[in-house]
C-alpha positions as a LaTeX table, in Angstrom:
\begin{tabular}{lrrr}
\hline
Residue & $x$ (\AA) & $y$ (\AA) & $z$ (\AA) \\
\hline
Unk1 & $-0.03$ & $-0.66$ & $-0.44$ \\
Unk2 & 2.50 & 2.70 & 0.21 \\
Unk3 & 3.23 & 3.33 & $-3.42$ \\
Unk4 & $-0.25$ & 4.02 & $-3.28$ \\
Unk5 & $-0.43$ & 6.15 & 0.17 \\
Unk6 & 1.82 & 8.31 & $-1.53$ \\
Unk7 & 0.37 & 8.67 & $-4.79$ \\
Unk8 & $-1.96$ & 11.14 & $-1.78$ \\
Unk9 & 1.02 & 13.22 & $-0.96$ \\
Unk10 & 0.86 & 16.62 & 1.10 \\
Unk11 & $-3.32$ & 14.88 & 1.70 \\
Unk12 & $-1.71$ & 11.93 & 3.48 \\
Unk13 & 0.81 & 13.26 & 5.74 \\
Unk14 & $-1.74$ & 15.73 & 6.83 \\
Unk15 & $-3.74$ & 12.51 & 8.07 \\
Unk16 & $-0.46$ & 10.87 & 9.42 \\
Unk17 & $-0.69$ & 14.94 & 11.94 \\
Unk18 & $-2.86$ & 12.83 & 13.61 \\
Unk19 & $-1.15$ & 9.79 & 14.43 \\
Unk20 & 0.62 & 10.40 & 18.16 \\
Unk21 & 2.63 & 7.16 & 17.89 \\
Unk22 & 3.80 & 4.54 & 15.20 \\
Unk23 & 4.98 & 0.49 & 16.35 \\
Unk24 & 6.24 & $-0.34$ & 13.19 \\
Unk25 & 7.52 & $-3.67$ & 12.66 \\
Unk26 & 10.80 & $-2.91$ & 11.44 \\
Unk27 & 13.23 & $-0.77$ & 10.09 \\
Unk28 & 11.67 & $-0.95$ & 6.52 \\
Unk29 & 8.38 & $-0.07$ & 7.98 \\
Unk30 & 9.57 & 2.25 & 9.79 \\
Unk31 & 10.86 & 4.17 & 7.12 \\
Unk32 & 8.06 & 4.27 & 4.90 \\
Unk33 & 6.34 & 5.79 & 7.08 \\
Unk34 & 8.66 & 8.18 & 7.64 \\
Unk35 & 8.73 & 9.37 & 3.91 \\
Unk36 & 4.57 & 8.80 & 3.88 \\
Unk37 & 4.98 & 12.64 & 6.26 \\
Unk38 & 5.11 & 10.63 & 9.61 \\
Unk39 & 6.86 & 12.91 & 12.45 \\
Unk40 & 10.22 & 10.84 & 12.88 \\
Unk41 & 10.45 & 11.42 & 16.56 \\
Unk42 & 6.62 & 10.02 & 16.40 \\
Unk43 & 8.01 & 6.18 & 14.73 \\
Unk44 & 9.45 & 3.26 & 17.31 \\
Unk45 & 10.25 & $-0.06$ & 15.53 \\
Unk46 & 8.52 & $-2.16$ & 18.10 \\
Unk47 & 8.67 & $-4.77$ & 16.02 \\
Unk48 & 6.42 & $-8.17$ & 14.69 \\
Unk49 & 4.36 & $-9.19$ & 17.14 \\
Unk50 & 2.88 & $-12.53$ & 14.95 \\
Unk51 & 7.09 & $-13.28$ & 16.60 \\
Unk52 & 5.01 & $-13.94$ & 19.39 \\
Unk53 & 4.11 & $-17.02$ & 19.68 \\
Unk54 & 3.93 & $-19.89$ & 22.00 \\
Unk55 & 6.05 & $-22.60$ & 21.16 \\
Unk56 & 4.47 & $-25.42$ & 24.39 \\
Unk57 & 2.11 & $-28.03$ & 21.38 \\
Unk58 & $-1.00$ & $-28.30$ & 22.15 \\
Unk59 & $-2.30$ & $-30.31$ & 25.58 \\
Unk60 & $-4.24$ & $-33.35$ & 23.34 \\
Unk61 & $-1.41$ & $-33.59$ & 21.38 \\
Unk62 & $-0.85$ & $-37.89$ & 22.05 \\
Unk63 & $-5.04$ & $-38.75$ & 22.20 \\
Unk64 & $-5.15$ & $-37.02$ & 18.42 \\
Unk65 & $-2.33$ & $-38.49$ & 17.16 \\
Unk66 & $-4.08$ & $-42.10$ & 18.44 \\
Unk67 & $-7.01$ & $-40.81$ & 17.50 \\
Unk68 & $-6.47$ & $-40.39$ & 14.33 \\
Unk69 & $-5.00$ & $-43.82$ & 14.20 \\
Unk70 & $-1.36$ & $-42.81$ & 13.50 \\
Unk71 & 0.66 & $-43.60$ & 15.80 \\
Unk72 & 3.84 & $-46.07$ & 14.90 \\
Unk73 & 2.85 & $-44.36$ & 11.58 \\
Unk74 & 6.08 & $-42.86$ & 9.43 \\
Unk75 & 6.31 & $-38.54$ & 8.82 \\
Unk76 & 3.49 & $-35.99$ & 8.96 \\
Unk77 & 2.97 & $-33.88$ & 6.65 \\
Unk78 & 0.86 & $-31.20$ & 7.13 \\
Unk79 & $-0.38$ & $-29.15$ & 3.74 \\
Unk80 & $-1.37$ & $-25.53$ & 5.73 \\
Unk81 & $-3.36$ & $-22.84$ & 4.74 \\
Unk82 & $-3.09$ & $-24.72$ & 1.13 \\
Unk83 & $-5.71$ & $-20.91$ & $-1.21$ \\
Unk84 & $-6.80$ & $-21.66$ & $-4.59$ \\
Unk85 & $-4.63$ & $-23.25$ & $-7.70$ \\
Unk86 & $-2.81$ & $-25.70$ & $-4.95$ \\
Unk87 & $-4.23$ & $-28.59$ & $-4.45$ \\
Unk88 & $-2.62$ & $-30.15$ & $-6.98$ \\
Unk89 & 1.32 & $-28.67$ & $-5.64$ \\
Unk90 & 0.94 & $-30.92$ & $-2.47$ \\
Unk91 & $-1.33$ & $-33.61$ & $-3.46$ \\
Unk92 & 1.33 & $-34.06$ & $-6.19$ \\
Unk93 & 4.12 & $-33.64$ & $-4.00$ \\
Unk94 & 3.31 & $-36.20$ & $-1.66$ \\
Unk95 & 2.43 & $-38.50$ & $-3.86$ \\
Unk96 & 5.93 & $-38.20$ & $-4.61$ \\
Unk97 & 7.02 & $-38.87$ & $-0.64$ \\
Unk98 & 4.73 & $-41.40$ & $-0.27$ \\
Unk99 & 7.32 & $-43.38$ & $-2.51$ \\
Unk100 & 9.55 & $-42.63$ & $-0.23$ \\
Unk101 & 7.34 & $-43.02$ & 2.74 \\
Unk102 & 5.03 & $-45.50$ & 2.45 \\
Unk103 & 4.10 & $-44.94$ & 6.46 \\
Unk104 & 3.18 & $-41.31$ & 5.35 \\
Unk105 & 0.50 & $-38.76$ & 5.63 \\
Unk106 & $-0.76$ & $-36.53$ & 5.52 \\
Unk107 & $-2.83$ & $-33.33$ & 6.61 \\
Unk108 & $-4.14$ & $-31.24$ & 4.27 \\
Unk109 & $-5.05$ & $-27.44$ & 5.20 \\
Unk110 & $-7.27$ & $-25.69$ & 2.97 \\
Unk111 & $-7.46$ & $-22.01$ & 4.15 \\
Unk112 & $-10.75$ & $-21.40$ & 2.94 \\
Unk113 & $-13.47$ & $-24.63$ & 2.81 \\
Unk114 & $-15.10$ & $-23.42$ & $-0.28$ \\
Unk115 & $-12.01$ & $-25.64$ & $-1.16$ \\
Unk116 & $-12.24$ & $-28.39$ & 0.86 \\
Unk117 & $-14.12$ & $-30.12$ & $-2.98$ \\
Unk118 & $-11.09$ & $-29.08$ & $-4.71$ \\
Unk119 & $-8.53$ & $-30.78$ & $-2.33$ \\
Unk120 & $-11.28$ & $-33.71$ & $-2.62$ \\
Unk121 & $-10.88$ & $-33.57$ & $-6.05$ \\
Unk122 & $-7.43$ & $-33.87$ & $-6.47$ \\
Unk123 & $-6.17$ & $-36.78$ & $-4.05$ \\
Unk124 & $-8.84$ & $-38.74$ & $-5.48$ \\
Unk125 & $-7.32$ & $-37.57$ & $-9.40$ \\
Unk126 & $-3.66$ & $-39.47$ & $-8.37$ \\
Unk127 & $-5.29$ & $-41.86$ & $-6.75$ \\
Unk128 & $-4.64$ & $-40.89$ & $-2.15$ \\
Unk129 & $-7.48$ & $-41.75$ & 0.03 \\
Unk130 & $-8.27$ & $-39.87$ & 2.22 \\
Unk131 & $-11.00$ & $-38.50$ & 5.25 \\
Unk132 & $-13.00$ & $-35.58$ & 5.71 \\
Unk133 & $-12.46$ & $-34.59$ & 9.87 \\
Unk134 & $-15.68$ & $-33.50$ & 10.38 \\
Unk135 & $-16.61$ & $-36.60$ & 9.55 \\
Unk136 & $-16.01$ & $-38.13$ & 12.63 \\
Unk137 & $-14.51$ & $-41.16$ & 11.55 \\
Unk138 & $-10.36$ & $-42.10$ & 12.07 \\
Unk139 & $-8.86$ & $-42.02$ & 8.01 \\
Unk140 & $-7.17$ & $-45.41$ & 9.35 \\
Unk141 & $-5.54$ & $-46.70$ & 6.84 \\
Unk142 & $-6.37$ & $-43.45$ & 4.66 \\
Unk143 & $-3.25$ & $-41.56$ & 3.82 \\
Unk144 & $-4.29$ & $-38.44$ & 3.75 \\
Unk145 & $-6.87$ & $-36.70$ & 6.14 \\
Unk146 & $-8.40$ & $-32.94$ & 4.71 \\
Unk147 & $-9.17$ & $-30.96$ & 7.94 \\
Unk148 & $-11.97$ & $-29.36$ & 6.25 \\
Unk149 & $-12.78$ & $-27.90$ & 9.88 \\
Unk150 & $-11.70$ & $-24.61$ & 12.10 \\
Unk151 & $-9.16$ & $-23.59$ & 14.45 \\
Unk152 & $-7.64$ & $-27.13$ & 15.06 \\
Unk153 & $-4.66$ & $-26.38$ & 12.93 \\
Unk154 & $-2.01$ & $-25.50$ & 15.23 \\
Unk155 & $-2.75$ & $-28.66$ & 16.79 \\
Unk156 & $-2.33$ & $-30.40$ & 13.58 \\
Unk157 & 1.20 & $-28.50$ & 12.88 \\
Unk158 & 1.35 & $-30.61$ & 16.36 \\
Unk159 & 2.13 & $-33.78$ & 14.83 \\
Unk160 & 4.06 & $-32.92$ & 12.44 \\
Unk161 & 7.13 & $-31.67$ & 15.54 \\
Unk162 & 9.71 & $-34.85$ & 15.79 \\
Unk163 & 10.37 & $-35.92$ & 12.19 \\
Unk164 & 7.72 & $-34.50$ & 10.29 \\
Unk165 & 7.44 & $-30.81$ & 8.08 \\
Unk166 & 5.04 & $-28.66$ & 7.38 \\
Unk167 & 4.07 & $-27.31$ & 3.97 \\
Unk168 & 2.57 & $-23.94$ & 3.93 \\
Unk169 & $-0.13$ & $-22.72$ & 0.76 \\
Unk170 & 0.21 & $-18.93$ & $-0.52$ \\
Unk171 & 3.79 & $-19.29$ & $-1.35$ \\
Unk172 & 3.54 & $-22.12$ & $-4.32$ \\
Unk173 & 1.06 & $-19.62$ & $-6.03$ \\
Unk174 & 1.04 & $-16.03$ & $-6.25$ \\
Unk175 & $-1.55$ & $-15.30$ & $-3.19$ \\
Unk176 & 1.70 & $-13.89$ & $-1.62$ \\
Unk177 & 2.25 & $-16.48$ & 0.93 \\
Unk178 & 0.95 & $-17.36$ & 4.45 \\
Unk179 & 2.27 & $-16.76$ & 8.01 \\
Unk180 & 4.97 & $-19.73$ & 8.63 \\
Unk181 & 5.88 & $-19.41$ & 12.13 \\
Unk182 & 3.32 & $-20.88$ & 13.23 \\
Unk183 & 4.71 & $-24.76$ & 12.77 \\
Unk184 & 8.42 & $-22.64$ & 13.10 \\
Unk185 & 7.11 & $-22.17$ & 17.13 \\
Unk186 & 6.23 & $-25.84$ & 17.37 \\
Unk187 & 9.82 & $-27.13$ & 16.30 \\
Unk188 & 8.73 & $-27.92$ & 12.53 \\
Unk189 & 10.71 & $-27.51$ & 9.48 \\
Unk190 & 9.01 & $-25.51$ & 6.99 \\
Unk191 & 9.09 & $-25.78$ & 3.88 \\
Unk192 & 6.84 & $-22.88$ & 0.90 \\
Unk193 & 6.90 & $-21.61$ & $-1.91$ \\
Unk194 & 8.53 & $-17.98$ & $-3.36$ \\
Unk195 & 5.25 & $-16.09$ & $-3.57$ \\
Unk196 & 6.28 & $-14.70$ & 0.80 \\
Unk197 & 5.74 & $-10.91$ & $-0.10$ \\
Unk198 & 2.72 & $-10.87$ & 3.03 \\
Unk199 & 5.33 & $-12.35$ & 5.34 \\
Unk200 & 8.81 & $-11.54$ & 4.25 \\
Unk201 & 10.21 & $-10.99$ & 7.14 \\
Unk202 & 8.74 & $-14.50$ & 8.77 \\
Unk203 & 9.95 & $-15.62$ & 5.23 \\
Unk204 & 13.68 & $-14.15$ & 5.76 \\
Unk205 & 14.09 & $-14.61$ & 8.94 \\
Unk206 & 13.83 & $-18.42$ & 8.79 \\
Unk207 & 15.34 & $-19.19$ & 6.07 \\
Unk208 & 18.53 & $-17.19$ & 7.34 \\
Unk209 & 18.45 & $-19.51$ & 10.72 \\
Unk210 & 18.07 & $-22.32$ & 8.12 \\
Unk211 & 15.09 & $-23.16$ & 9.59 \\
Unk212 & 13.23 & $-23.05$ & 6.13 \\
Unk213 & 13.28 & $-23.73$ & 2.72 \\
Unk214 & 11.64 & $-21.56$ & $-0.01$ \\
Unk215 & 10.84 & $-24.19$ & $-3.14$ \\
Unk216 & 9.62 & $-23.35$ & $-6.81$ \\
Unk217 & 5.67 & $-26.28$ & $-7.14$ \\
Unk218 & 7.21 & $-28.76$ & $-9.07$ \\
Unk219 & 10.71 & $-29.38$ & $-6.76$ \\
Unk220 & 8.57 & $-30.01$ & $-3.09$ \\
Unk221 & 7.92 & $-32.89$ & $-2.88$ \\
Unk222 & 11.50 & $-34.02$ & $-3.76$ \\
Unk223 & 13.22 & $-31.68$ & $-1.77$ \\
Unk224 & 10.49 & $-33.09$ & 0.77 \\
Unk225 & 11.87 & $-36.77$ & 0.40 \\
Unk226 & 15.88 & $-35.14$ & 0.33 \\
Unk227 & 14.90 & $-33.95$ & 3.96 \\
Unk228 & 13.11 & $-36.48$ & 5.37 \\
Unk229 & 15.70 & $-39.29$ & 4.20 \\
Unk230 & 17.67 & $-36.65$ & 6.78 \\
Unk231 & 16.63 & $-36.86$ & 10.22 \\
Unk232 & 19.01 & $-34.71$ & 11.72 \\
Unk233 & 18.75 & $-31.81$ & 9.30 \\
Unk234 & 14.85 & $-32.21$ & 10.16 \\
Unk235 & 15.73 & $-31.47$ & 13.76 \\
Unk236 & 18.40 & $-29.39$ & 13.23 \\
Unk237 & 15.63 & $-27.73$ & 11.32 \\
Unk238 & 12.93 & $-28.30$ & 13.87 \\
Unk239 & 15.17 & $-26.54$ & 16.69 \\
Unk240 & 15.89 & $-23.25$ & 14.43 \\
Unk241 & 12.63 & $-22.91$ & 13.42 \\
Unk242 & 12.03 & $-22.89$ & 17.49 \\
Unk243 & 14.98 & $-20.67$ & 18.30 \\
Unk244 & 14.10 & $-17.96$ & 15.45 \\
Unk245 & 10.49 & $-17.67$ & 16.76 \\
Unk246 & 12.19 & $-17.66$ & 19.85 \\
Unk247 & 14.68 & $-15.61$ & 19.72 \\
Unk248 & 12.30 & $-11.97$ & 18.10 \\
Unk249 & 9.24 & $-12.60$ & 20.25 \\
Unk250 & 7.93 & $-9.66$ & 23.40 \\
Unk251 & 6.63 & $-6.90$ & 19.98 \\
Unk252 & 3.24 & $-7.69$ & 22.07 \\
Unk253 & 4.68 & $-6.75$ & 25.21 \\
Unk254 & 6.06 & $-3.69$ & 24.00 \\
Unk255 & 3.44 & $-1.95$ & 22.14 \\
Unk256 & 1.66 & $-2.76$ & 24.64 \\
Unk257 & 4.15 & $-0.65$ & 26.79 \\
Unk258 & 3.83 & 2.04 & 24.45 \\
Unk259 & 1.14 & 2.19 & 24.47 \\
Unk260 & 0.66 & 2.51 & 28.26 \\
Unk261 & 3.24 & 5.23 & 28.38 \\
Unk262 & 1.06 & 7.25 & 25.46 \\
Unk263 & $-1.95$ & 7.44 & 27.99 \\
Unk264 & 0.37 & 7.64 & 30.35 \\
Unk265 & 1.46 & 11.66 & 28.29 \\
Unk266 & $-1.43$ & 12.06 & 27.23 \\
Unk267 & $-2.94$ & 11.88 & 30.46 \\
Unk268 & $-0.32$ & 14.28 & 31.64 \\
Unk269 & $-0.97$ & 16.51 & 29.15 \\
Unk270 & $-4.63$ & 17.58 & 30.06 \\
Unk271 & $-3.22$ & 17.67 & 33.30 \\
Unk272 & $-0.57$ & 19.97 & 32.30 \\
Unk273 & $-1.60$ & 23.76 & 34.54 \\
Unk274 & $-0.84$ & 21.47 & 37.91 \\
Unk275 & 1.79 & 19.54 & 36.29 \\
Unk276 & 3.59 & 22.43 & 35.20 \\
Unk277 & 3.39 & 24.25 & 38.97 \\
Unk278 & 4.51 & 21.58 & 39.82 \\
Unk279 & 7.67 & 20.84 & 38.12 \\
Unk280 & 6.93 & 19.54 & 34.82 \\
Unk281 & 10.11 & 20.54 & 33.41 \\
Unk282 & 12.32 & 17.76 & 36.07 \\
Unk283 & 9.59 & 15.05 & 35.71 \\
Unk284 & 9.25 & 15.39 & 31.76 \\
Unk285 & 13.18 & 14.64 & 31.44 \\
Unk286 & 13.90 & 11.94 & 33.01 \\
Unk287 & 11.23 & 9.72 & 30.97 \\
Unk288 & 11.78 & 7.79 & 28.30 \\
Unk289 & 8.52 & 9.55 & 26.05 \\
Unk290 & 10.77 & 12.46 & 26.29 \\
Unk291 & 13.18 & 14.73 & 24.62 \\
Unk292 & 17.01 & 14.63 & 24.61 \\
Unk293 & 19.50 & 16.09 & 26.66 \\
Unk294 & 17.81 & 19.20 & 27.86 \\
Unk295 & 13.74 & 19.75 & 27.89 \\
Unk296 & 11.34 & 23.03 & 28.72 \\
Unk297 & 8.25 & 21.62 & 29.51 \\
Unk298 & 7.08 & 24.84 & 29.89 \\
Unk299 & 8.18 & 25.53 & 25.93 \\
Unk300 & 4.32 & 23.66 & 23.94 \\
Unk301 & 4.96 & 25.79 & 20.76 \\
Unk302 & 5.15 & 24.08 & 17.58 \\
Unk303 & 8.40 & 24.76 & 17.50 \\
Unk304 & 9.11 & 21.96 & 20.09 \\
Unk305 & 7.24 & 19.63 & 17.74 \\
Unk306 & 8.99 & 20.16 & 14.99 \\
Unk307 & 12.43 & 19.06 & 17.32 \\
Unk308 & 11.40 & 15.63 & 17.63 \\
Unk309 & 10.88 & 16.43 & 21.30 \\
Unk310 & 6.97 & 14.75 & 21.16 \\
Unk311 & 8.04 & 10.92 & 21.30 \\
Unk312 & 9.95 & 8.09 & 21.14 \\
Unk313 & 13.20 & 7.33 & 18.66 \\
Unk314 & 14.30 & 9.19 & 15.68 \\
Unk315 & 16.04 & 6.79 & 12.80 \\
Unk316 & 18.61 & 8.50 & 12.53 \\
Unk317 & 17.75 & 12.09 & 10.66 \\
Unk318 & 19.47 & 15.02 & 11.30 \\
Unk319 & 16.18 & 17.14 & 10.35 \\
Unk320 & 13.05 & 16.27 & 12.67 \\
Unk321 & 10.38 & 17.96 & 10.06 \\
Unk322 & 8.21 & 15.56 & 7.75 \\
Unk323 & 9.80 & 15.38 & 3.22 \\
Unk324 & 7.86 & 17.52 & 1.83 \\
\hline
\end{tabular}
């Protein structure tokens, strides 16, 4: 949306003036909002809240495995958030995996419920037997479970921990990707396609830590077989993914803390006459939300704002006025 907003020029800059604090995911995002006209002193890089995921597996993972009749079977592959046109991709890839690992099992979870028939058609075309989760029947000997229920994907991702894989959809066809962090947080190696622009930061973090592979759709099956033949590599990728997510967590708390500080400053601003009589300048000098150096709280004019003493941190440029 950056390019579209930029076309609005000065109008959008006036809109941004009504925002007290921008808590951005990354330095790149912060730079963009500044380029659109936000005051640098109001911009903070708080991190990506998508990394704030629990690495604890759901409590009923073992029970779920028993209920499916998959205990003691081969590796579990979870194809999550599969988008339109990707049903054939994951079906082909799993057929390749089954050739190398006849006991392998797959959970196929379409992103949207209206794609359940397309998923079923892709599986039938490759003679892969399946059951729908909503049927209430255990798949038994059927190698595929189609997850046609809501709110259970995380539980099924957990089934792939300890030797399986996660195929995250949305990137094998050009949809911009889906979130790869949920399986990674559970210690599951992740494979996704080349189109991950909506989750670029997450994808780059996992790739950089050796926790994921980015592969074209035609290579998904072959790359998965190669990985599954190397259990030590699968384990190392799983551990790297869990650590990657854990080390980057904390953005939710950071954002909440920033919001709390902003509310505090807002409340104090409403009581400015009282504070001016009781040493407001001293308070601002020790506040984390104050400006740099000696700041006189009695000077509340626009010249003070233009110097960047409102809130947050600077982004490295010397001048603090919005760009022309």
